[in-house]
Short mmCIF file of C-alpha atoms and ligand atoms in Angstrom, two decimals:
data_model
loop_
_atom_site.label_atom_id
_atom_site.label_comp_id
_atom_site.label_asym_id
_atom_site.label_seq_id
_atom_site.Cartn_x
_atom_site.Cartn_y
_atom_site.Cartn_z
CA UNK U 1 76.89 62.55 97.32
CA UNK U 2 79.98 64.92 97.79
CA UNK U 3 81.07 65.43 100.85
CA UNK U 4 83.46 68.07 102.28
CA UNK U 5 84.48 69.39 106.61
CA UNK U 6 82.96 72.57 105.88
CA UNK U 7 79.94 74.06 103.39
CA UNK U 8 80.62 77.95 103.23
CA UNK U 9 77.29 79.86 102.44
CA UNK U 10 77.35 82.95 100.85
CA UNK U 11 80.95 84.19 98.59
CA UNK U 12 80.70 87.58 99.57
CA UNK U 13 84.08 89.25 100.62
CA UNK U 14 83.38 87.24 104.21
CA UNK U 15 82.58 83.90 102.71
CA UNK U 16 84.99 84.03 100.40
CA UNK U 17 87.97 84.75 102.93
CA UNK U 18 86.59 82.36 105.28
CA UNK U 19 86.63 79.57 102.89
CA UNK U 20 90.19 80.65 101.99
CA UNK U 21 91.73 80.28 105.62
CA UNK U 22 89.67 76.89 106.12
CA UNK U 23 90.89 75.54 102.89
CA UNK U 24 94.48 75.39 104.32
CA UNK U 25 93.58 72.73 106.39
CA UNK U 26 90.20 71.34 105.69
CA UNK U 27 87.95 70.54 102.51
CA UNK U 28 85.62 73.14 101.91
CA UNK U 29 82.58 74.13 99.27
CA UNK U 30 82.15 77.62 98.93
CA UNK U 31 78.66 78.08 97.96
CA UNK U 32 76.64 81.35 96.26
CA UNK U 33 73.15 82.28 95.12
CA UNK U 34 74.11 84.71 92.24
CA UNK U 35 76.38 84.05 89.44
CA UNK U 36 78.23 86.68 90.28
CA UNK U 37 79.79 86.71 93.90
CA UNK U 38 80.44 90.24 94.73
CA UNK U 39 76.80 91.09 93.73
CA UNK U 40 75.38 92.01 96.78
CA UNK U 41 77.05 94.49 99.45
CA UNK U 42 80.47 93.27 98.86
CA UNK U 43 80.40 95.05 94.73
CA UNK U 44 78.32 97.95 96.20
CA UNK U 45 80.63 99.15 99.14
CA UNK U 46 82.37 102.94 99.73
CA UNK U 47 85.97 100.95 99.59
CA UNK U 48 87.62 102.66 102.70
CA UNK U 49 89.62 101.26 105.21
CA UNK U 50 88.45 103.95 108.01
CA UNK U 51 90.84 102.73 111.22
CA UNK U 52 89.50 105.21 113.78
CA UNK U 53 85.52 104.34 112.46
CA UNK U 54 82.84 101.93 114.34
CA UNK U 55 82.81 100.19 117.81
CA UNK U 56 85.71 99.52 119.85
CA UNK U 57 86.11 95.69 118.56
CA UNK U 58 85.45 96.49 114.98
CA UNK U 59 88.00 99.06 115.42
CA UNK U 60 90.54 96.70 117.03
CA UNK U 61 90.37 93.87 114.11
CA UNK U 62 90.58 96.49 111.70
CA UNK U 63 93.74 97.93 113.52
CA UNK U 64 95.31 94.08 113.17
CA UNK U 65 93.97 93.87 109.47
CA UNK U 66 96.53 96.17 107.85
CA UNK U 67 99.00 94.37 108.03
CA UNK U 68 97.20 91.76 105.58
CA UNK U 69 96.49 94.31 103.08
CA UNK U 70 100.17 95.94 102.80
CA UNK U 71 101.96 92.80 102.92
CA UNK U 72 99.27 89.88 101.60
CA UNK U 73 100.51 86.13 100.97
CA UNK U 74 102.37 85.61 97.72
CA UNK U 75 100.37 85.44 94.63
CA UNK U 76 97.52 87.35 96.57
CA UNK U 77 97.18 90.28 93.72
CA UNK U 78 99.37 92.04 91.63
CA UNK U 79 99.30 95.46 92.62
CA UNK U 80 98.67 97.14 96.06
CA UNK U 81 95.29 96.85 98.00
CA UNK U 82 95.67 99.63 99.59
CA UNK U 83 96.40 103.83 98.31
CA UNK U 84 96.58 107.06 99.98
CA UNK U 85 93.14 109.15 100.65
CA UNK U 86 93.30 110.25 103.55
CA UNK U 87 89.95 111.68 105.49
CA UNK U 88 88.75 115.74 106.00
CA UNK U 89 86.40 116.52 108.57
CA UNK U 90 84.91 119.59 108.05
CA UNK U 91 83.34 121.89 110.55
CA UNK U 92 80.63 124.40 109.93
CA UNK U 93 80.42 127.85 111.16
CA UNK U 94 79.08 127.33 114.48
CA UNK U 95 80.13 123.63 114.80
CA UNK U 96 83.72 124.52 115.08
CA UNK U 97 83.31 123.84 118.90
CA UNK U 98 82.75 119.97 118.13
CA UNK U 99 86.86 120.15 116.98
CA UNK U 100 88.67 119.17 119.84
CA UNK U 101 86.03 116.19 120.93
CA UNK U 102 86.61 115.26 118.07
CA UNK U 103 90.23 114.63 117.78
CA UNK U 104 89.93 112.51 120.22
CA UNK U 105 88.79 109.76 118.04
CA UNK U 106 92.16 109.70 116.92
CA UNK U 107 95.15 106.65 118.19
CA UNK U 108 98.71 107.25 118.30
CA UNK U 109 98.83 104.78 115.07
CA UNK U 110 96.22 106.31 113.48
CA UNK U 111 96.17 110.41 114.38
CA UNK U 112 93.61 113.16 113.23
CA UNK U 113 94.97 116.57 113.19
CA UNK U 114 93.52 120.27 113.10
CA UNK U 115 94.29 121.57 109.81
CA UNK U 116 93.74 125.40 108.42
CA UNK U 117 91.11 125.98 106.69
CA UNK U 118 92.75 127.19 103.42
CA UNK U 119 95.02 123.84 103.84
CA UNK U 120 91.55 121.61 103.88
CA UNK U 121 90.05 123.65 100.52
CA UNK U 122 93.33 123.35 98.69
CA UNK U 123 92.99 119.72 99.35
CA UNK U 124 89.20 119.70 98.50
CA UNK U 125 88.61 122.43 95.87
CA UNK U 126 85.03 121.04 95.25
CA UNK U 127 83.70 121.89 98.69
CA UNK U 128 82.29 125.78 98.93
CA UNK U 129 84.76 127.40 101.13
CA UNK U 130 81.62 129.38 103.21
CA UNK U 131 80.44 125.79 104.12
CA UNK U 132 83.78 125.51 106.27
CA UNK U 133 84.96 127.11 109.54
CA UNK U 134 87.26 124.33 110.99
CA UNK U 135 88.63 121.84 109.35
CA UNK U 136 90.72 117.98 110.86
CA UNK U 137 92.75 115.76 109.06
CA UNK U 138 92.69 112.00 109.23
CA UNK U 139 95.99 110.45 106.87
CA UNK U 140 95.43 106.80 107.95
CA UNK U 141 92.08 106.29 105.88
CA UNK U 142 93.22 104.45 102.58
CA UNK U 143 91.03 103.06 99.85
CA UNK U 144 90.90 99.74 99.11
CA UNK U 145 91.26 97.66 95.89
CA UNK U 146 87.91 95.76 97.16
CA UNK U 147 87.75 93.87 93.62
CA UNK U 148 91.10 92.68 93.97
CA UNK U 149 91.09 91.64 97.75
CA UNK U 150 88.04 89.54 96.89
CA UNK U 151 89.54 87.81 93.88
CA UNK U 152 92.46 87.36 96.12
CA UNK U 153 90.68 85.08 98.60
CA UNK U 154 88.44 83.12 95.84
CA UNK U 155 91.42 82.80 93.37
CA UNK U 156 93.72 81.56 96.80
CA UNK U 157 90.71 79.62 97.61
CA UNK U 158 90.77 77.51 94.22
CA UNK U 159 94.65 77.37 94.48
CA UNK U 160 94.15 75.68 97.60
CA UNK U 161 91.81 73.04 96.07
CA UNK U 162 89.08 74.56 96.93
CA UNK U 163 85.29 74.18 95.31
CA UNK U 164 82.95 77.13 94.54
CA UNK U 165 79.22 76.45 93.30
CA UNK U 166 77.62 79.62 91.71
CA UNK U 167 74.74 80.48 90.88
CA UNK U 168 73.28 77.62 93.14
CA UNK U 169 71.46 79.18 96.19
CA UNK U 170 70.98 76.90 99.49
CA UNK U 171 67.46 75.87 99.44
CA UNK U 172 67.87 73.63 102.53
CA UNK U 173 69.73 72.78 105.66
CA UNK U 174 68.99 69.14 107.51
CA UNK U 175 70.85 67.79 110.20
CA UNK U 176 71.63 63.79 109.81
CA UNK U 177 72.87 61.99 112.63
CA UNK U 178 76.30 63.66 112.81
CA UNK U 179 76.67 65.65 109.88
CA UNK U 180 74.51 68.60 108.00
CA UNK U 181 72.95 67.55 104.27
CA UNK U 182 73.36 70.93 102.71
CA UNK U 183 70.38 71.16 99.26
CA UNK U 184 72.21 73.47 96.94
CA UNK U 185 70.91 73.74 93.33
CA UNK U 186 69.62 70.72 93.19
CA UNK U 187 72.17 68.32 94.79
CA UNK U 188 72.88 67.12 98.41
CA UNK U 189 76.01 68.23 100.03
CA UNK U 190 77.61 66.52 103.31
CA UNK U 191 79.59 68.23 105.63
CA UNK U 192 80.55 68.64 109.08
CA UNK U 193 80.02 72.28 109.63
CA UNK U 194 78.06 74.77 108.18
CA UNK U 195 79.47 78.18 107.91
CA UNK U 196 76.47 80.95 107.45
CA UNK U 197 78.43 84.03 105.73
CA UNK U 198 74.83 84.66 104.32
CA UNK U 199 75.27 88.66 104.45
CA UNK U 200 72.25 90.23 104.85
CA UNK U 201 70.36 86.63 104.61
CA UNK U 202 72.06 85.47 107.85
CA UNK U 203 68.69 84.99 109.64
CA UNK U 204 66.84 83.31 106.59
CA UNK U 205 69.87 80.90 106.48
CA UNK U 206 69.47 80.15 110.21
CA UNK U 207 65.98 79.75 109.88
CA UNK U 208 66.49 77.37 107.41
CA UNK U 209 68.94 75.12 109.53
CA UNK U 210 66.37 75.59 112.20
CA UNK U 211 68.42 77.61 114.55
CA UNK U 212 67.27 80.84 116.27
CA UNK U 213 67.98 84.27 114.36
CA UNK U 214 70.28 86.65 115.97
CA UNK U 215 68.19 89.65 114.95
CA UNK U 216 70.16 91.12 111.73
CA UNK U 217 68.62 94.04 110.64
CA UNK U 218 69.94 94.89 106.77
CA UNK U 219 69.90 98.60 106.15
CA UNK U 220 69.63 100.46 102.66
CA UNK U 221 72.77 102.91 102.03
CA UNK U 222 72.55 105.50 98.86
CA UNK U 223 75.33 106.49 96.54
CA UNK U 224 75.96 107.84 93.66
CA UNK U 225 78.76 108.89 90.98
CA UNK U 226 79.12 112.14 88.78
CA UNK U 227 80.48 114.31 87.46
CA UNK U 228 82.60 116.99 88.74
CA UNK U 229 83.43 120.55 87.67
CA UNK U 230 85.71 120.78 84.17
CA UNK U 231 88.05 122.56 85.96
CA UNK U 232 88.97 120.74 88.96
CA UNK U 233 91.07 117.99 89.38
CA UNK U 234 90.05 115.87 92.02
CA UNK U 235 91.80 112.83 91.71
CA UNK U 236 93.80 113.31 95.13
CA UNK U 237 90.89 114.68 97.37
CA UNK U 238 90.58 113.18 100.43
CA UNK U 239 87.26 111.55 101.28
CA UNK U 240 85.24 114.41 103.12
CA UNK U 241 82.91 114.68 106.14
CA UNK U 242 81.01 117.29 107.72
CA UNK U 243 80.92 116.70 111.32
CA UNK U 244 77.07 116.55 112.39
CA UNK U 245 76.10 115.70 108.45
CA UNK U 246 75.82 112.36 107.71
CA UNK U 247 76.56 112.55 103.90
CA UNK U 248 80.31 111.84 102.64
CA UNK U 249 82.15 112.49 99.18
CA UNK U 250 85.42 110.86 97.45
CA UNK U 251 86.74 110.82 94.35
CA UNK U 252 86.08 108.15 92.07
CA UNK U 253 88.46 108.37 88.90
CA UNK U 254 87.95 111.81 87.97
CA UNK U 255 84.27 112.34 89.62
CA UNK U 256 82.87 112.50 92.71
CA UNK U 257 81.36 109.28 94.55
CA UNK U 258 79.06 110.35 97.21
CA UNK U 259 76.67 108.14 99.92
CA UNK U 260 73.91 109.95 101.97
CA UNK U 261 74.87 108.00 104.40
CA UNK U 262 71.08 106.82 105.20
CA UNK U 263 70.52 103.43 107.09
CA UNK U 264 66.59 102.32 106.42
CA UNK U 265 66.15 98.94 107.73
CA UNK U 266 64.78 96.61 104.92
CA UNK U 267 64.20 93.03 104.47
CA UNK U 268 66.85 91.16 102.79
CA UNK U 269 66.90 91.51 98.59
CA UNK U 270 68.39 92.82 96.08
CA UNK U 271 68.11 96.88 97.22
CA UNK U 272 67.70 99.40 94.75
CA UNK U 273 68.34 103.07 95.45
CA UNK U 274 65.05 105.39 96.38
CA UNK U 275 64.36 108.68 94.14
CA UNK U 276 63.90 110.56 97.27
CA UNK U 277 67.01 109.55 98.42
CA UNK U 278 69.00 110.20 95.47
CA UNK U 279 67.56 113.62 95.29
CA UNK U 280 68.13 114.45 98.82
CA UNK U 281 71.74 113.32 98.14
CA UNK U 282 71.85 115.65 94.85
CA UNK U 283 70.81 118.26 96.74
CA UNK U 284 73.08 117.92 99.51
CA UNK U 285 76.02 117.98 97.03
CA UNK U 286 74.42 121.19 95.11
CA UNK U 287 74.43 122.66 99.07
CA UNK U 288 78.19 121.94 100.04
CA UNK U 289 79.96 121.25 96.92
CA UNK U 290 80.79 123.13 93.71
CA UNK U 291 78.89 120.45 91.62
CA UNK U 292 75.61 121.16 89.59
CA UNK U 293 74.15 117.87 88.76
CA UNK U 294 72.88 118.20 84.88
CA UNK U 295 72.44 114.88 83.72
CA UNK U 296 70.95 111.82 85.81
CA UNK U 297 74.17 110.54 88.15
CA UNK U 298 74.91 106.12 88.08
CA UNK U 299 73.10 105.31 91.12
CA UNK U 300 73.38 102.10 94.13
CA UNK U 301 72.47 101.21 96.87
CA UNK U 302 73.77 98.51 98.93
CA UNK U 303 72.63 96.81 102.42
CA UNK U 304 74.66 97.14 105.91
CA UNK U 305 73.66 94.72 108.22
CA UNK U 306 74.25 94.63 111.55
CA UNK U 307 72.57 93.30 114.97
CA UNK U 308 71.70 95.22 117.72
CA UNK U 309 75.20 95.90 119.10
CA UNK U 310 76.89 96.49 115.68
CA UNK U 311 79.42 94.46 116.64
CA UNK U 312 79.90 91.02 114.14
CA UNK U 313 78.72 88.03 114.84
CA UNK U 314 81.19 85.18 114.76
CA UNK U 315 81.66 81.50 116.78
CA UNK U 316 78.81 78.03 116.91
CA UNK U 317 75.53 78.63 117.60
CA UNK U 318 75.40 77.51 120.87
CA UNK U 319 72.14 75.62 120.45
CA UNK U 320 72.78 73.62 117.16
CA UNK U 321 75.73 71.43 116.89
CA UNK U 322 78.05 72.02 113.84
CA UNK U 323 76.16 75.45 113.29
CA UNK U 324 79.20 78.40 112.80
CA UNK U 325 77.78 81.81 112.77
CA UNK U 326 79.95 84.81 110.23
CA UNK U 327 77.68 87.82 109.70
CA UNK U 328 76.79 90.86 110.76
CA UNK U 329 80.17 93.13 109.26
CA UNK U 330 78.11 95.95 108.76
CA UNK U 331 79.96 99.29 106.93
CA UNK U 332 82.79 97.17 107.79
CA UNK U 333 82.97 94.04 106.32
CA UNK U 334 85.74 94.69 103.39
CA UNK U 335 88.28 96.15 105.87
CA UNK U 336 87.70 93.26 108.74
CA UNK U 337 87.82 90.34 106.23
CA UNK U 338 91.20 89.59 106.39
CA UNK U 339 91.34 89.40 110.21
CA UNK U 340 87.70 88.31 110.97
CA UNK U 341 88.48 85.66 108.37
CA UNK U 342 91.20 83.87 110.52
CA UNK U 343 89.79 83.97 114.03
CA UNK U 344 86.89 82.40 112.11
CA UNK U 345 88.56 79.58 110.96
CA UNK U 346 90.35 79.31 114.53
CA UNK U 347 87.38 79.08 116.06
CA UNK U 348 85.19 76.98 113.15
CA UNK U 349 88.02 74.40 113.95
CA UNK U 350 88.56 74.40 117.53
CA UNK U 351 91.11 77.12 118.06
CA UNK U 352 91.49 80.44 119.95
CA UNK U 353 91.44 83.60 118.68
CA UNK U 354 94.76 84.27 116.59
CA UNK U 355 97.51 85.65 118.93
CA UNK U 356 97.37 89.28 117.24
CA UNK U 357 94.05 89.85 117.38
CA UNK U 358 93.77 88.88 120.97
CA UNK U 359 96.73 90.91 121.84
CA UNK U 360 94.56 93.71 119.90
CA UNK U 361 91.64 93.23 122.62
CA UNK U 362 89.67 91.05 120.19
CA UNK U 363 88.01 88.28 122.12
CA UNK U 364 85.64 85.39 121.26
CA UNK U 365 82.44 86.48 123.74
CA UNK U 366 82.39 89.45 122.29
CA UNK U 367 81.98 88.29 119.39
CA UNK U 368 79.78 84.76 119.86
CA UNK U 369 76.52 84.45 119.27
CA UNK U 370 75.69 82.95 122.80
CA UNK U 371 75.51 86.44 124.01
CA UNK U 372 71.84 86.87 121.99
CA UNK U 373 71.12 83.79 124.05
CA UNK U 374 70.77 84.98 127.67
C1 LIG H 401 77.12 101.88 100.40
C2 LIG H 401 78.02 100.99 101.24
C3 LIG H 401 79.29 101.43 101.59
C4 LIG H 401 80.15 100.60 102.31
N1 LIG H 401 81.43 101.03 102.53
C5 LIG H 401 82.32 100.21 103.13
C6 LIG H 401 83.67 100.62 103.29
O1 LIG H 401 84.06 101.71 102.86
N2 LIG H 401 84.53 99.75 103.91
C7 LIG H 401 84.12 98.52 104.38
O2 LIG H 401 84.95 97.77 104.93
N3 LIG H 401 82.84 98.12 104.23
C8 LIG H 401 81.93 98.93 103.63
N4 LIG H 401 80.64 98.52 103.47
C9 LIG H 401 80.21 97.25 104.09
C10 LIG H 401 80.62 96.04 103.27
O3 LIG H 401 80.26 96.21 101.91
C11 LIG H 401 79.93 94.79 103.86
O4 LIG H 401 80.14 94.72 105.26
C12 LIG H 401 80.48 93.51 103.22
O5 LIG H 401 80.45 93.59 101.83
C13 LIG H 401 79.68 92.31 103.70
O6 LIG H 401 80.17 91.18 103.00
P1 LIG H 401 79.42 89.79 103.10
O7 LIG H 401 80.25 88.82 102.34
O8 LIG H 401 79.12 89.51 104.52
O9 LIG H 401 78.02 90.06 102.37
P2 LIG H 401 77.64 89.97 100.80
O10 LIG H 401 78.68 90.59 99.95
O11 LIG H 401 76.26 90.49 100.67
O12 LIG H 401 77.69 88.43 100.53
C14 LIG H 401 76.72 87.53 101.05
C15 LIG H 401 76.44 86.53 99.95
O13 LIG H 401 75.61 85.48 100.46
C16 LIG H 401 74.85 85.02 99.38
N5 LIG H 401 73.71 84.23 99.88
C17 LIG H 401 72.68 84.67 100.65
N6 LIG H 401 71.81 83.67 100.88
C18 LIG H 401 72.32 82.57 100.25
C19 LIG H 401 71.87 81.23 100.11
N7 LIG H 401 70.72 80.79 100.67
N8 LIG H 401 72.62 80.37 99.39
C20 LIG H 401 73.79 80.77 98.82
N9 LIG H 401 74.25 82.05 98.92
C21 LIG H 401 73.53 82.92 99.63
C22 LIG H 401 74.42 86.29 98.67
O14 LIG H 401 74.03 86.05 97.34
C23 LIG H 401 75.69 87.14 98.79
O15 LIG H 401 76.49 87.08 97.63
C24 LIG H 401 79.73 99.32 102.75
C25 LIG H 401 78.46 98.87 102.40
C26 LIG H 401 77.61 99.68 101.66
C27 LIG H 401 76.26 99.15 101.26
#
């Protein structure tokens, strides 16, 4: 039987940078259900790094995270994880009010700015200028080379000596007198530790080691890619927002990504986007953009998951020994892999929270799952 310290479950984006930090100082087995390890949310995600976006803590480990992606370890990737977009909020004629609140969700590292309105339509030409009365400004939002960062941490991963199983799903989870016997395709695994970095399958892989769920809730989000006009060029458009509106636009290439933004909770599979939701989002571009949608667009939908105080969910299960919680990263997960990744492996081996990230406010109750428990 193989043995290893650590069995990794799931080689998503969080799994997979997990199992790279461990693998410095431990043996680990990164293990996945699908052949392919970016096929669930982490191959279906809106690739932004959005500082000033989601709850306090996310916001803090994402703040600590950039340094990662503009100055990665050697060998990392070959070119830069990280390029300009920037981020336009746009205001509608009787929303314009909502401006200056909202400006405040601005830092001094990352600021959003009032910009004219002729400023934010030369930046987006695709957006019908009646659909804008204000407009704000947010240059910190970058995208993100999410293929690369991922290969980063499995290809650093191997490097490291590392072992990934694909295409071997974890059937079951036994504890045996001090160690876990992990049933992966087939074969029997030992190891110390268990590290669930399930995704959206966080509960079922709790419930299969026989420790209480956390209550993840996975929830549907829409996009969709196509084609915009001839006779714009839109490959430096910011990503765009209308305040109050939950849909959002970037450019993809040379056309137009766009997510409706929707959050239906659904049980954990392999989510496929809804007509109704695709056409709402068609129409919602045919509404605020300059786009007329003539053929059928390439359609996703991916799954969010998050628990009930969105915040993610990271430390040992405080009821079952050697259990080591990683999930619940929500619209977030790309962007905080890097950071969540280390205090992770800090605390899957018996150490604080890395001294940046605490210095950033990041600290392990808030992120443990003992506080379910009570
Ligand atoms: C439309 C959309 C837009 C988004 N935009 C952004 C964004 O702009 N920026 C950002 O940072 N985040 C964004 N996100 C969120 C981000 O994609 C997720 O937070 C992140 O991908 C979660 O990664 P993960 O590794 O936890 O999950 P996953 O990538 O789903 O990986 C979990 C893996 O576990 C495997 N698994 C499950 N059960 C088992 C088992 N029993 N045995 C073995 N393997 C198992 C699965 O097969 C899967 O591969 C977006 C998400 C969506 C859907």
């Amino acid at each position: 039987m193989s043995t290893y310290d650590f069995a990794v479950i799931g080689a998503g984006i969080s799994g997979a940078s997990v199992a790279f930090e461990l693998q410095a100082e431990a043996r680990v087995v990164l293990i996945e259900a699908e052949s392919q390890p970016g096929y669930h949310s982490t191959g279906r995600s809106a690739a932004l790094y959005t500082p000033n976006f989601g709850p306090p803590i996310v916001r803090r480990v994402n703040a600590v995270g950039r340094a990662f992606f503009e100055a990665p370890p050697d060998g990392f990737a070959e070119a830069p994880l990280l390029s300009p977009r920037g981020a336009l909020t746009l205001f509608k004629s009787g929303n314009e009010g909502e401006l200056a609140a909202f400006l405040t969700n601005g830092t001094e590292r990352d600021p959003i700015h009032p910009i004219p309105v002729a400023e934010a339509l030369r930046l987006a030409p695709l957006i019908r200028p009646e659909m804008v009365a204000a407009a704000a400004f947010e240059p910190g939002v970058t995208d993100m080379d999410v293929a690369a960062i991922h290969q980063g941490f499995l290809r650093g991963f191997r490097r490291r000596g590392g072992d990934i199983r694909r295409a071997q799903p974890v059937t079951a989870l036994r504890r045996d007198g001090a160690t876990w016997r992990v049933t992966a395709g087939g074969e029997e695994i030992s190891v110390a530790t268990v590290v669930n970095a399930a995704g959206a399958w966080g509960d079922a892989v709790a419930r299969l080691a026989g420790a209480r769920p956390v209550g993840l809730v996975p929830k549907r989000r829409t996009a969709l890619v196509i084609d915009g006009p001839a006779d714009l060029d839109l490959h430096g458009m910011p990503l765009v927002e209308f305040a109050g509106d939950a849909p959002y636009l970037k450019p993809d290439g040379g056309r137009v990504m766009a997510s409706l933004a929707d959050e239906t909770p659904v049980e954990p599979q392999d989510i496929q986007p809804d007509d109704l939701d695709v056409a709402t989002l068609v129409e919602w571009l045919e509404t605020h953009t300059k786009t007329s949608v003539r053929k059928a667009p390439r359609t996703w939908a991916g799954l969010r998951s998050f628990v009930a105080d969105a915040n993610p969910v990271v430390g040992f299960d405080p009821e079952l020994t050697g259990f080591f919680w990683l999930i619940g990263q929500g619209g977030y997960g790309i962007m905080m892999a890097p950071t969540l990744a280390r205090i992770a492996a800090a605390l899957a081996t018996g150490g604080n929270v890395p001294a940046d990230a605490a210095a950033a406010g990041v600290n392990a109750a808030d992120l443990s799952p003992t506080r379910f428990r009570f």
